[in-house]
């Protein structure tokens, strides 16, 4: 990029401003590239995993938490990000981060002129780009971010054009996903219904939390948050409750041997099934069957 183009990226920091204004965090020099892509780990660990509140006058950013967590302040409002979540921050919004140590992810920094070139313009797109947004990142958006990161670290005759085109595709995808996203409560209810349907089908196969998350096209951490918000239990606890509830049904309403009940629920070792049942229900499977038989 030639020298005059660098004027796009100056922070516009004013003397005496109470809120620091940077290009990249802690840097007031000219923006280093047509866009900038870096790892959360590389930047955050330099600041002991805490990025103090600041803003960018001429830059938007997209954060993707691949693994880990972050507590974010946006103009005084606090949100939390976890595995698979993204955050879009437009220019002028004051934002700061406290990352969980070791958090991994990508930070994409987009100068305002690049964002403004996204077109054709529409009221809906303009509204989306002017406000912060956060949520789960779709598979399409994850793929676009991966392509941006890959091309960013290479050279090529049309590298800048490819980076801008992919960044526009990413922003349009985030906006599209956001307009199609159902209300959080409705979305969680739908995901819980899908999870329950999968549990009913795969209960006897010994599926792990990761197996269910993969079938729902999300990370185990994100599915765990959905379950915790809806039930108060962790995903692992919810899955075990489902298994033990079915075990109680089989013990109460069939004559299957205890070992066979365990086999049908994915427990290859009968003593282990007995131990897990007793830890969860407070009595052995045999004692539970005898007690319930006397009550029915």
Short mmCIF file of C-alpha atoms in Angstrom, two decimals:
data_model
loop_
_atom_site.label_atom_id
_atom_site.label_comp_id
_atom_site.label_asym_id
_atom_site.label_seq_id
_atom_site.Cartn_x
_atom_site.Cartn_y
_atom_site.Cartn_z
CA UNK A 1 0.00 0.00 0.00
CA UNK A 2 1.37 3.40 -0.88
CA UNK A 3 2.06 6.08 1.73
CA UNK A 4 -1.14 8.17 1.29
CA UNK A 5 -3.20 5.07 2.01
CA UNK A 6 -1.80 4.97 5.53
CA UNK A 7 -3.95 7.96 6.41
CA UNK A 8 -6.90 5.56 6.53
CA UNK A 9 -5.51 3.91 9.61
CA UNK A 10 -4.40 6.71 11.92
CA UNK A 11 -6.20 6.40 15.26
CA UNK A 12 -7.29 10.03 15.54
CA UNK A 13 -6.18 10.04 19.16
CA UNK A 14 -6.82 13.40 20.82
CA UNK A 15 -4.66 14.97 23.51
CA UNK A 16 -6.33 14.67 26.90
CA UNK A 17 -8.78 11.99 25.78
CA UNK A 18 -9.73 9.84 28.82
CA UNK A 19 -10.20 6.74 26.63
CA UNK A 20 -7.13 5.39 24.81
CA UNK A 21 -7.59 5.13 21.03
CA UNK A 22 -5.41 2.68 19.15
CA UNK A 23 -5.05 1.04 15.79
CA UNK A 24 -4.10 -2.36 17.17
CA UNK A 25 -4.15 -2.49 20.97
CA UNK A 26 -1.30 -0.45 22.38
CA UNK A 27 -0.19 0.80 18.95
CA UNK A 28 -0.82 4.28 17.53
CA UNK A 29 1.44 3.88 14.49
CA UNK A 30 0.07 3.39 10.98
CA UNK A 31 -2.02 0.27 10.42
CA UNK A 32 0.35 -2.45 9.17
CA UNK A 33 -1.70 -4.06 6.37
CA UNK A 34 -4.87 -3.87 4.28
CA UNK A 35 -6.39 -5.91 7.11
CA UNK A 36 -4.69 -7.46 10.12
CA UNK A 37 -5.13 -10.98 11.47
CA UNK A 38 -3.48 -12.31 14.61
CA UNK A 39 -3.92 -14.94 17.30
CA UNK A 40 -5.58 -14.05 20.59
CA UNK A 41 -2.81 -15.95 22.37
CA UNK A 42 -0.06 -13.89 20.77
CA UNK A 43 -1.55 -10.51 21.73
CA UNK A 44 -3.31 -11.26 25.04
CA UNK A 45 -0.42 -13.04 26.75
CA UNK A 46 1.75 -9.95 26.23
CA UNK A 47 -0.69 -8.04 28.46
CA UNK A 48 -1.16 -10.77 31.08
CA UNK A 49 -4.47 -11.79 29.44
CA UNK A 50 -6.11 -8.45 30.14
CA UNK A 51 -6.78 -5.79 27.50
CA UNK A 52 -7.81 -2.55 29.19
CA UNK A 53 -10.78 -0.54 27.81
CA UNK A 54 -9.96 1.35 24.61
CA UNK A 55 -11.49 2.15 21.24
CA UNK A 56 -10.62 2.48 17.57
CA UNK A 57 -11.77 5.53 15.65
CA UNK A 58 -11.25 4.04 12.20
CA UNK A 59 -11.29 0.27 12.66
CA UNK A 60 -13.78 -2.56 13.23
CA UNK A 61 -12.79 -5.92 14.70
CA UNK A 62 -14.04 -9.50 14.71
CA UNK A 63 -12.98 -11.77 17.58
CA UNK A 64 -13.42 -15.55 17.47
CA UNK A 65 -12.86 -17.63 20.60
CA UNK A 66 -11.84 -21.06 19.36
CA UNK A 67 -11.13 -22.43 22.82
CA UNK A 68 -11.24 -20.69 26.17
CA UNK A 69 -13.24 -17.79 27.53
CA UNK A 70 -13.32 -14.02 27.74
CA UNK A 71 -15.17 -11.45 29.82
CA UNK A 72 -15.82 -8.40 27.66
CA UNK A 73 -16.93 -4.88 28.49
CA UNK A 74 -18.70 -2.98 25.70
CA UNK A 75 -19.44 0.65 26.56
CA UNK A 76 -19.83 -0.42 30.20
CA UNK A 77 -21.98 -3.50 29.45
CA UNK A 78 -20.48 -6.90 30.24
CA UNK A 79 -20.81 -10.05 28.13
CA UNK A 80 -19.07 -13.40 28.23
CA UNK A 81 -17.63 -15.38 25.33
CA UNK A 82 -16.78 -19.06 25.26
CA UNK A 83 -15.84 -21.84 22.85
CA UNK A 84 -17.07 -21.08 19.34
CA UNK A 85 -18.34 -17.57 20.09
CA UNK A 86 -17.60 -14.43 18.11
CA UNK A 87 -17.74 -10.71 18.82
CA UNK A 88 -18.03 -7.93 16.24
CA UNK A 89 -16.98 -4.45 17.45
CA UNK A 90 -17.59 -1.43 15.16
CA UNK A 91 -15.50 1.77 15.37
CA UNK A 92 -15.88 4.09 18.39
CA UNK A 93 -17.17 1.39 20.78
CA UNK A 94 -15.15 1.24 24.01
CA UNK A 95 -14.19 -2.37 24.69
CA UNK A 96 -11.89 -4.28 27.01
CA UNK A 97 -11.16 -7.95 27.67
CA UNK A 98 -10.19 -10.32 30.43
CA UNK A 99 -9.25 -13.59 28.77
CA UNK A 100 -8.98 -16.96 30.43
CA UNK A 101 -5.32 -17.89 30.50
CA UNK A 102 -4.38 -19.88 27.41
CA UNK A 103 -7.43 -18.80 25.41
CA UNK A 104 -6.99 -19.44 21.68
CA UNK A 105 -8.71 -17.68 18.80
CA UNK A 106 -8.43 -15.11 16.04
CA UNK A 107 -8.65 -11.31 16.01
CA UNK A 108 -9.47 -9.75 12.65
CA UNK A 109 -8.95 -5.97 12.40
CA UNK A 110 -10.63 -4.15 9.50
CA UNK A 111 -9.95 -0.48 8.65
CA UNK A 112 -13.15 1.52 8.20
CA UNK A 113 -12.60 2.15 4.46
CA UNK A 114 -12.51 -1.62 3.88
CA UNK A 115 -15.76 -2.08 5.82
CA UNK A 116 -17.43 0.83 4.00
CA UNK A 117 -16.64 -0.73 0.62
CA UNK A 118 -18.90 -3.69 1.43
CA UNK A 119 -21.84 -3.36 -0.92
CA UNK A 120 -24.29 -2.92 -2.38
CA UNK A 121 -25.33 -0.92 0.66
CA UNK A 122 -28.66 -1.55 2.36
CA UNK A 123 -30.35 -0.20 5.51
CA UNK A 124 -30.26 -3.64 7.11
CA UNK A 125 -26.53 -4.07 6.45
CA UNK A 126 -25.71 -0.56 7.60
CA UNK A 127 -27.64 -1.11 10.83
CA UNK A 128 -25.85 -4.38 11.52
CA UNK A 129 -22.38 -2.96 10.85
CA UNK A 130 -22.93 0.01 13.15
CA UNK A 131 -23.61 -2.00 16.34
CA UNK A 132 -21.73 -4.68 18.33
CA UNK A 133 -22.85 -8.28 17.91
CA UNK A 134 -21.91 -11.56 19.53
CA UNK A 135 -23.03 -15.17 19.40
CA UNK A 136 -22.08 -18.56 18.02
CA UNK A 137 -20.03 -18.58 14.84
CA UNK A 138 -21.52 -20.62 11.98
CA UNK A 139 -19.49 -23.21 10.10
CA UNK A 140 -19.46 -20.95 7.03
CA UNK A 141 -18.03 -18.05 9.03
CA UNK A 142 -15.44 -20.31 10.68
CA UNK A 143 -14.30 -21.43 7.23
CA UNK A 144 -13.99 -17.85 5.98
CA UNK A 145 -11.94 -16.83 9.01
CA UNK A 146 -9.62 -19.79 8.46
CA UNK A 147 -9.10 -18.75 4.82
CA UNK A 148 -8.37 -15.16 5.86
CA UNK A 149 -5.80 -16.30 8.43
CA UNK A 150 -4.13 -18.59 5.88
CA UNK A 151 -3.90 -15.97 3.12
CA UNK A 152 -2.83 -13.26 5.58
CA UNK A 153 0.35 -15.16 6.34
CA UNK A 154 1.28 -15.65 2.68
CA UNK A 155 2.36 -13.43 -0.18
CA UNK A 156 0.84 -13.17 -3.62
CA UNK A 157 0.09 -10.76 -6.44
CA UNK A 158 -3.56 -10.42 -5.43
CA UNK A 159 -3.21 -11.10 -1.70
CA UNK A 160 -4.77 -7.75 -0.67
CA UNK A 161 -7.73 -8.19 -3.00
CA UNK A 162 -8.38 -11.71 -1.72
CA UNK A 163 -8.20 -10.55 1.90
CA UNK A 164 -10.68 -7.74 1.29
CA UNK A 165 -13.05 -10.02 -0.65
CA UNK A 166 -13.00 -12.69 2.05
CA UNK A 167 -13.45 -10.09 4.80
CA UNK A 168 -16.52 -8.75 2.98
CA UNK A 169 -17.86 -12.28 2.67
CA UNK A 170 -17.30 -12.81 6.40
CA UNK A 171 -19.09 -9.60 7.42
CA UNK A 172 -22.01 -10.37 5.09
CA UNK A 173 -22.21 -13.89 6.51
CA UNK A 174 -22.21 -12.64 10.11
CA UNK A 175 -24.94 -10.13 9.27
CA UNK A 176 -26.98 -12.76 7.43
CA UNK A 177 -26.61 -15.26 10.27
CA UNK A 178 -27.62 -12.57 12.75
CA UNK A 179 -30.83 -11.66 10.91
CA UNK A 180 -31.83 -15.32 10.67
CA UNK A 181 -31.01 -16.20 14.27
CA UNK A 182 -34.08 -16.96 16.43
CA UNK A 183 -34.46 -15.36 19.87
CA UNK A 184 -32.00 -16.87 22.40
CA UNK A 185 -34.72 -18.60 24.43
CA UNK A 186 -36.29 -20.12 21.32
CA UNK A 187 -32.91 -21.20 19.98
CA UNK A 188 -31.94 -22.88 23.26
CA UNK A 189 -35.28 -24.69 23.41
CA UNK A 190 -34.79 -25.94 19.85
CA UNK A 191 -31.25 -27.14 20.60
CA UNK A 192 -32.43 -28.93 23.75
CA UNK A 193 -35.14 -30.67 21.73
CA UNK A 194 -32.54 -31.79 19.20
CA UNK A 195 -30.26 -33.00 22.00
CA UNK A 196 -33.07 -34.98 23.65
CA UNK A 197 -33.94 -36.59 20.31
CA UNK A 198 -30.32 -37.64 19.82
CA UNK A 199 -30.12 -39.02 23.36
CA UNK A 200 -33.23 -41.13 22.73
CA UNK A 201 -31.65 -42.65 19.61
CA UNK A 202 -28.09 -43.13 20.86
CA UNK A 203 -28.65 -43.83 24.55
CA UNK A 204 -27.37 -47.39 24.29
CA UNK A 205 -24.27 -46.49 22.31
CA UNK A 206 -22.33 -44.81 25.08
CA UNK A 207 -22.02 -41.49 23.27
CA UNK A 208 -19.82 -38.90 24.96
CA UNK A 209 -20.52 -35.18 25.31
CA UNK A 210 -18.21 -34.60 22.34
CA UNK A 211 -20.23 -37.04 20.21
CA UNK A 212 -23.49 -35.18 20.87
CA UNK A 213 -21.86 -31.79 20.26
CA UNK A 214 -20.42 -33.01 16.95
CA UNK A 215 -23.83 -34.29 15.84
CA UNK A 216 -25.30 -30.85 16.63
CA UNK A 217 -22.47 -29.06 14.78
CA UNK A 218 -21.18 -27.17 17.81
CA UNK A 219 -18.36 -27.38 20.32
CA UNK A 220 -18.83 -29.32 23.58
CA UNK A 221 -18.30 -26.04 25.46
CA UNK A 222 -21.12 -24.29 23.61
CA UNK A 223 -23.51 -27.23 24.08
CA UNK A 224 -22.57 -27.34 27.75
CA UNK A 225 -23.57 -23.66 28.13
CA UNK A 226 -26.94 -24.29 26.44
CA UNK A 227 -27.68 -27.21 28.77
CA UNK A 228 -26.53 -25.34 31.87
CA UNK A 229 -28.69 -22.30 31.04
CA UNK A 230 -31.73 -24.49 30.40
CA UNK A 231 -31.37 -27.06 33.20
CA UNK A 232 -28.75 -25.83 35.68
CA UNK A 233 -26.76 -29.04 35.11
CA UNK A 234 -23.60 -29.58 33.11
CA UNK A 235 -23.82 -31.49 29.84
CA UNK A 236 -22.13 -34.51 31.43
CA UNK A 237 -24.57 -34.47 34.33
CA UNK A 238 -27.54 -34.11 31.98
CA UNK A 239 -26.41 -37.07 29.87
CA UNK A 240 -25.88 -39.25 32.93
CA UNK A 241 -29.30 -38.29 34.29
CA UNK A 242 -30.87 -39.35 30.98
CA UNK A 243 -29.07 -42.69 31.10
CA UNK A 244 -30.00 -43.36 34.71
CA UNK A 245 -33.62 -42.34 34.12
CA UNK A 246 -33.83 -44.98 31.39
CA UNK A 247 -32.11 -47.48 33.70
CA UNK A 248 -34.80 -46.85 36.31
CA UNK A 249 -37.52 -47.49 33.72
CA UNK A 250 -35.94 -50.77 32.62
CA UNK A 251 -35.45 -51.92 36.21
CA UNK A 252 -38.99 -51.03 37.22
CA UNK A 253 -40.95 -52.23 34.21
CA UNK A 254 -38.98 -55.15 32.75
CA UNK A 255 -37.54 -58.42 34.06
CA UNK A 256 -34.16 -57.84 32.40
CA UNK A 257 -31.20 -58.85 34.59
CA UNK A 258 -29.30 -55.92 36.06
CA UNK A 259 -26.26 -56.71 33.90
CA UNK A 260 -28.43 -56.68 30.76
CA UNK A 261 -29.87 -53.28 31.73
CA UNK A 262 -26.31 -51.99 31.97
CA UNK A 263 -25.36 -53.52 28.61
CA UNK A 264 -28.35 -51.89 26.92
CA UNK A 265 -27.23 -48.51 28.21
CA UNK A 266 -23.65 -48.79 27.02
CA UNK A 267 -22.01 -50.18 30.18
CA UNK A 268 -19.79 -53.13 29.20
CA UNK A 269 -18.79 -53.73 32.85
CA UNK A 270 -21.77 -54.66 35.11
CA UNK A 271 -19.99 -53.73 38.39
CA UNK A 272 -19.21 -50.29 36.98
CA UNK A 273 -22.86 -49.83 36.03
CA UNK A 274 -23.86 -50.76 39.58
CA UNK A 275 -21.38 -48.28 41.05
CA UNK A 276 -22.55 -45.44 38.77
CA UNK A 277 -26.20 -46.21 39.48
CA UNK A 278 -25.63 -46.26 43.22
CA UNK A 279 -23.63 -42.99 43.11
CA UNK A 280 -26.45 -41.33 41.20
CA UNK A 281 -29.55 -42.90 42.79
CA UNK A 282 -28.33 -43.64 46.32
CA UNK A 283 -28.98 -47.39 46.10
CA UNK A 284 -27.98 -50.37 44.00
CA UNK A 285 -30.00 -51.39 40.94
CA UNK A 286 -31.18 -54.53 42.75
CA UNK A 287 -32.32 -52.54 45.79
CA UNK A 288 -34.06 -50.00 43.56
CA UNK A 289 -35.92 -52.76 41.69
CA UNK A 290 -37.03 -54.41 44.91
CA UNK A 291 -38.22 -51.13 46.41
CA UNK A 292 -40.11 -49.98 43.33
CA UNK A 293 -41.70 -53.45 42.89
CA UNK A 294 -43.19 -53.14 46.32
CA UNK A 295 -44.57 -49.68 45.53
CA UNK A 296 -46.15 -50.47 42.16
#
